[in-house]
PDB file of C-alpha atoms in Angstrom:
ATOM      1  CA  ARG A   1      36.568 -15.567  29.546  1.00  0.00           C
ATOM      2  CA  ALA A   2      36.602 -14.318  25.910  1.00  0.00           C
ATOM      3  CA  ALA A   3      38.692 -11.566  25.025  1.00  0.00           C
ATOM      4  CA  ALA A   4      36.986  -8.406  23.874  1.00  0.00           C
ATOM      5  CA  LYS A   5      36.768  -7.902  20.011  1.00  0.00           C
ATOM      6  CA  ASP A   6      38.906  -5.112  18.743  1.00  0.00           C
ATOM      7  CA  LEU A   7      36.631  -3.183  16.448  1.00  0.00           C
ATOM      8  CA  SER A   8      39.219  -0.698  15.516  1.00  0.00           C
ATOM      9  CA  PHE A   9      39.835  -0.004  11.733  1.00  0.00           C
ATOM     10  CA  THR A  10      42.548  -1.892  10.009  1.00  0.00           C
ATOM     11  CA  PRO A  11      43.553  -1.574   6.368  1.00  0.00           C
ATOM     12  CA  ASP A  12      42.649  -5.231   5.718  1.00  0.00           C
ATOM     13  CA  CYS A  13      39.242  -5.151   7.314  1.00  0.00           C
ATOM     14  CA  VAL A  14      37.274  -6.994   4.507  1.00  0.00           C
ATOM     15  CA  PRO A  15      33.761  -6.195   5.962  1.00  0.00           C
ATOM     16  CA  CYS A  16      34.566  -2.497   6.106  1.00  0.00           C
ATOM     17  CA  GLY A  17      36.120  -2.422   2.668  1.00  0.00           C
ATOM     18  CA  LEU A  18      33.259  -4.405   1.036  1.00  0.00           C
ATOM     19  CA  SER A  19      30.644  -2.353   2.892  1.00  0.00           C
ATOM     20  CA  LYS A  20      31.821   0.822   1.432  1.00  0.00           C
ATOM     21  CA  VAL A  21      32.205  -0.326  -2.254  1.00  0.00           C
ATOM     22  CA  SER A  22      29.970   1.617  -4.592  1.00  0.00           C
ATOM     23  CA  LYS A  23      29.219   1.714  -8.263  1.00  0.00           C
ATOM     24  CA  ILE A  24      28.457   5.441  -8.523  1.00  0.00           C
ATOM     25  CA  ASN A  25      29.201   8.778  -6.819  1.00  0.00           C
ATOM     26  CA  PRO A  26      26.341  11.138  -7.419  1.00  0.00           C
ATOM     27  CA  ALA A  27      27.425  14.549  -8.491  1.00  0.00           C
ATOM     28  CA  LYS A  28      26.152  17.521  -6.711  1.00  0.00           C
ATOM     29  CA  VAL A  29      24.267  20.159  -8.775  1.00  0.00           C
ATOM     30  CA  SER A  30      25.800  23.603  -7.808  1.00  0.00           C
ATOM     31  CA  ASP A  31      23.269  25.663  -9.478  1.00  0.00           C
ATOM     32  CA  ALA A  32      20.169  24.061  -7.960  1.00  0.00           C
ATOM     33  CA  PRO A  33      17.878  26.257  -5.735  1.00  0.00           C
ATOM     34  CA  LYS A  34      18.950  26.306  -2.132  1.00  0.00           C
ATOM     35  CA  ALA A  35      16.734  26.355   1.005  1.00  0.00           C
ATOM     36  CA  SER A  36      16.739  29.554   3.009  1.00  0.00           C
ATOM     37  CA  LYS A  37      14.978  28.336   6.043  1.00  0.00           C
ATOM     38  CA  PRO A  38      14.464  25.051   7.905  1.00  0.00           C
ATOM     39  CA  MET A  39      12.258  22.370   6.274  1.00  0.00           C
ATOM     40  CA  GLU A  40      11.735  24.590   3.289  1.00  0.00           C
ATOM     41  CA  ARG A  41      13.073  21.856   0.916  1.00  0.00           C
ATOM     42  CA  VAL A  42      12.848  18.280   1.885  1.00  0.00           C
ATOM     43  CA  HIS A  43      14.396  15.326  -0.085  1.00  0.00           C
ATOM     44  CA  SER A  44      13.087  11.788   0.181  1.00  0.00           C
ATOM     45  CA  ASP A  45      13.870   8.336  -0.853  1.00  0.00           C
ATOM     46  CA  MET A  46      12.466   4.869   0.104  1.00  0.00           C
ATOM     47  CA  TYR A  47      14.312   1.633   0.657  1.00  0.00           C
ATOM     48  CA  VAL A  48      12.660  -1.822   0.614  1.00  0.00           C
ATOM     49  CA  MET A  49      14.342  -4.257   2.854  1.00  0.00           C
ATOM     50  CA  LYS A  50      15.055  -7.787   1.868  1.00  0.00           C
ATOM     51  CA  SER A  51      13.282  -9.252   4.991  1.00  0.00           C
ATOM     52  CA  ARG A  52      10.813  -7.935   7.511  1.00  0.00           C
ATOM     53  CA  SER A  53      12.247  -6.399  10.562  1.00  0.00           C
ATOM     54  CA  LEU A  54      11.563  -7.461  14.113  1.00  0.00           C
ATOM     55  CA  GLY A  55       8.997  -4.668  14.397  1.00  0.00           C
ATOM     56  CA  GLY A  56       7.269  -5.653  11.309  1.00  0.00           C
ATOM     57  CA  ALA A  57       8.696  -2.993   8.860  1.00  0.00           C
ATOM     58  CA  ILE A  58       9.354  -4.043   5.324  1.00  0.00           C
ATOM     59  CA  CYS A  59      10.667  -0.685   4.149  1.00  0.00           C
ATOM     60  CA  PHE A  60      11.695   2.702   5.412  1.00  0.00           C
ATOM     61  CA  ALA A  61      11.113   6.297   4.046  1.00  0.00           C
ATOM     62  CA  LEU A  62      14.108   8.726   4.505  1.00  0.00           C
ATOM     63  CA  TYR A  63      13.387  12.547   4.614  1.00  0.00           C
ATOM     64  CA  VAL A  64      16.244  14.933   4.565  1.00  0.00           C
ATOM     65  CA  SER A  65      16.045  18.671   5.150  1.00  0.00           C
ATOM     66  CA  GLU A  66      18.282  20.714   2.886  1.00  0.00           C
ATOM     67  CA  PHE A  67      18.837  23.634   5.193  1.00  0.00           C
ATOM     68  CA  GLU A  68      19.608  21.976   8.384  1.00  0.00           C
ATOM     69  CA  PRO A  69      21.055  18.698   9.394  1.00  0.00           C
ATOM     70  CA  PHE A  70      17.872  16.949   9.925  1.00  0.00           C
ATOM     71  CA  ILE A  71      17.162  13.369   8.913  1.00  0.00           C
ATOM     72  CA  MET A  72      13.940  11.320   9.693  1.00  0.00           C
ATOM     73  CA  LEU A  73      13.546   7.667   9.092  1.00  0.00           C
ATOM     74  CA  ALA A  74      10.189   6.273   9.175  1.00  0.00           C
ATOM     75  CA  PHE A  75       9.941   2.474   9.334  1.00  0.00           C
ATOM     76  CA  LEU A  76       6.821   1.306   7.490  1.00  0.00           C
ATOM     77  CA  SER A  77       4.915  -1.914   7.543  1.00  0.00           C
ATOM     78  CA  GLN A  78       3.920  -1.172   3.750  1.00  0.00           C
ATOM     79  CA  GLN A  79       5.023   1.225   1.211  1.00  0.00           C
ATOM     80  CA  GLY A  80       1.529   2.905   1.177  1.00  0.00           C
ATOM     81  CA  ASP A  81       2.260   4.105   4.704  1.00  0.00           C
ATOM     82  CA  GLN A  82       4.658   6.797   3.374  1.00  0.00           C
ATOM     83  CA  LEU A  83       1.876   9.356   3.065  1.00  0.00           C
ATOM     84  CA  LYS A  84       1.108   9.091   6.708  1.00  0.00           C
ATOM     85  CA  ALA A  85       4.771   9.440   7.672  1.00  0.00           C
ATOM     86  CA  TYR A  86       4.941  12.535   5.473  1.00  0.00           C
ATOM     87  CA  THR A  87       1.770  14.179   6.944  1.00  0.00           C
ATOM     88  CA  ASN A  88       3.289  13.525  10.349  1.00  0.00           C
ATOM     89  CA  LEU A  89       6.618  15.274   9.297  1.00  0.00           C
ATOM     90  CA  ASP A  90       4.582  18.119   7.767  1.00  0.00           C
ATOM     91  CA  ALA A  91       2.452  18.520  10.773  1.00  0.00           C
ATOM     92  CA  ALA A  92       5.608  18.630  13.091  1.00  0.00           C
ATOM     93  CA  THR A  93       7.075  21.310  10.668  1.00  0.00           C
ATOM     94  CA  VAL A  94       3.902  23.504  11.108  1.00  0.00           C
ATOM     95  CA  THR A  95       4.001  23.045  14.954  1.00  0.00           C
ATOM     96  CA  LYS A  96       7.716  23.907  15.092  1.00  0.00           C
ATOM     97  CA  TYR A  97       8.045  26.609  12.428  1.00  0.00           C
ATOM     98  CA  GLY A  98       4.563  27.827  11.734  1.00  0.00           C
ATOM     99  CA  TYR A  99       4.598  26.864   7.954  1.00  0.00           C
ATOM    100  CA  HIS A 100       4.373  23.775   5.686  1.00  0.00           C
ATOM    101  CA  ILE A 101       7.149  22.207   3.818  1.00  0.00           C
ATOM    102  CA  GLY A 102       7.735  24.333   0.681  1.00  0.00           C
ATOM    103  CA  TYR A 103       9.273  21.869  -1.696  1.00  0.00           C
ATOM    104  CA  PHE A 104       9.284  18.174  -1.764  1.00  0.00           C
ATOM    105  CA  HIS A 105      11.850  16.389  -3.941  1.00  0.00           C
ATOM    106  CA  SER A 106      11.823  12.661  -4.547  1.00  0.00           C
ATOM    107  CA  ASP A 107      12.024  10.052  -7.291  1.00  0.00           C
ATOM    108  CA  ASN A 108       9.068   9.077  -9.384  1.00  0.00           C
ATOM    109  CA  GLY A 109       8.026   6.073  -7.183  1.00  0.00           C
ATOM    110  CA  SER A 110       4.358   5.317  -7.035  1.00  0.00           C
ATOM    111  CA  VAL A 111       4.080   6.363  -3.410  1.00  0.00           C
ATOM    112  CA  TYR A 112       5.198   9.819  -4.181  1.00  0.00           C
ATOM    113  CA  THR A 113       3.254  10.208  -7.321  1.00  0.00           C
ATOM    114  CA  SER A 114      -0.035   8.804  -6.023  1.00  0.00           C
ATOM    115  CA  ASP A 115      -3.238  10.997  -6.186  1.00  0.00           C
ATOM    116  CA  ALA A 116      -3.502  11.034  -2.541  1.00  0.00           C
ATOM    117  CA  MET A 117       0.082  12.300  -2.046  1.00  0.00           C
ATOM    118  CA  GLN A 118      -0.259  14.967  -4.812  1.00  0.00           C
ATOM    119  CA  GLU A 119      -3.596  16.163  -3.265  1.00  0.00           C
ATOM    120  CA  PHE A 120      -1.963  16.427   0.072  1.00  0.00           C
ATOM    121  CA  LEU A 121       0.975  18.287  -1.361  1.00  0.00           C
ATOM    122  CA  ALA A 122      -1.161  20.690  -3.383  1.00  0.00           C
ATOM    123  CA  LYS A 123      -3.639  21.265  -0.460  1.00  0.00           C
ATOM    124  CA  ASN A 124      -0.702  22.505   1.735  1.00  0.00           C
ATOM    125  CA  GLY A 125       1.027  24.573  -1.002  1.00  0.00           C
ATOM    126  CA  THR A 126       4.004  22.160  -1.294  1.00  0.00           C
ATOM    127  CA  ALA A 127       5.643  22.137  -4.719  1.00  0.00           C
ATOM    128  CA  PHE A 128       6.523  18.509  -5.877  1.00  0.00           C
ATOM    129  CA  GLU A 129       9.929  18.272  -7.542  1.00  0.00           C
ATOM    130  CA  PRO A 130      10.401  14.712  -8.898  1.00  0.00           C
ATOM    131  CA  SER A 131      13.634  13.532 -10.435  1.00  0.00           C
ATOM    132  CA  ALA A 132      13.590  12.688 -14.046  1.00  0.00           C
ATOM    133  CA  PRO A 133      12.945   8.991 -14.818  1.00  0.00           C
ATOM    134  CA  HIS A 134      16.004   6.788 -14.209  1.00  0.00           C
ATOM    135  CA  CYS A 135      18.156   9.813 -12.955  1.00  0.00           C
ATOM    136  CA  GLN A 136      18.472   9.022  -9.191  1.00  0.00           C
ATOM    137  CA  ALA A 137      21.582  11.275  -9.089  1.00  0.00           C
ATOM    138  CA  GLN A 138      19.199  14.343  -9.331  1.00  0.00           C
ATOM    139  CA  ASN A 139      18.024  13.394  -5.798  1.00  0.00           C
ATOM    140  CA  PHE A 140      21.520  13.359  -4.634  1.00  0.00           C
ATOM    141  CA  LEU A 141      20.846  14.507  -1.076  1.00  0.00           C
ATOM    142  CA  ALA A 142      18.484  11.605  -0.314  1.00  0.00           C
ATOM    143  CA  GLU A 143      20.345   9.090  -2.377  1.00  0.00           C
ATOM    144  CA  GLY A 144      23.733  10.034  -0.612  1.00  0.00           C
ATOM    145  CA  THR A 145      22.208   9.956   2.883  1.00  0.00           C
ATOM    146  CA  MET A 146      20.512   6.611   2.098  1.00  0.00           C
ATOM    147  CA  ARG A 147      23.885   5.239   0.900  1.00  0.00           C
ATOM    148  CA  ILE A 148      25.682   6.355   4.086  1.00  0.00           C
ATOM    149  CA  ILE A 149      22.977   4.720   6.374  1.00  0.00           C
ATOM    150  CA  LEU A 150      23.081   1.491   4.448  1.00  0.00           C
ATOM    151  CA  GLU A 151      26.841   1.368   4.449  1.00  0.00           C
ATOM    152  CA  ALA A 152      26.942   1.846   8.241  1.00  0.00           C
ATOM    153  CA  GLY A 153      24.372  -0.726   8.790  1.00  0.00           C
ATOM    154  CA  ARG A 154      26.190  -3.350   6.515  1.00  0.00           C
ATOM    155  CA  THR A 155      29.555  -2.382   8.237  1.00  0.00           C
ATOM    156  CA  ALA A 156      27.936  -2.921  11.760  1.00  0.00           C
ATOM    157  CA  PHE A 157      26.259  -6.184  10.546  1.00  0.00           C
ATOM    158  CA  ALA A 158      29.493  -7.506   9.225  1.00  0.00           C
ATOM    159  CA  HIS A 159      31.575  -6.710  12.420  1.00  0.00           C
ATOM    160  CA  ALA A 160      28.797  -8.302  14.616  1.00  0.00           C
ATOM    161  CA  GLY A 161      28.873 -11.723  13.351  1.00  0.00           C
ATOM    162  CA  PRO A 162      30.132 -14.149  10.795  1.00  0.00           C
ATOM    163  CA  TYR A 163      30.818 -12.395   7.618  1.00  0.00           C
ATOM    164  CA  THR A 164      28.672 -13.270   4.539  1.00  0.00           C
ATOM    165  CA  PRO A 165      28.727 -11.230   1.312  1.00  0.00           C
ATOM    166  CA  TYR A 166      24.959 -12.161   0.581  1.00  0.00           C
ATOM    167  CA  TYR A 167      23.099  -9.965   3.096  1.00  0.00           C
TER     168      TYR A 167
END
């Protein structure tokens, strides 16, 4: 019978250390407008995975509410499905709170700046606030949350099996 693997943190845990290494630490903007009610301001980012998931997803869209601790991950079979994921989130917001998302902040990715997405935002009175080109730190809430999710996944993966730095 094999002994149970001890997953407690040790100072020399190579997977833990390498999974949490980062190049940048985005600074928060203290004078940025703040949300005053749930789902008033939503931040989003998208991550394209290196391989297809068991469920067929190739990417996921992350939505983070600024006012409350709400995070939604939408696993997508193609990047173009982001609009459907956002419309579902907006419909759930209307059902729960009685109003549409007020501000939507993201990078300038083509899935966010598409005509269909911009038309949907305008139709529902949602202001689009894109980050300046090449300035991901302006979307610090979504970028920071994405970083935490990816680091947790890498750490769990590294603890689960043989360690390889090339995942």
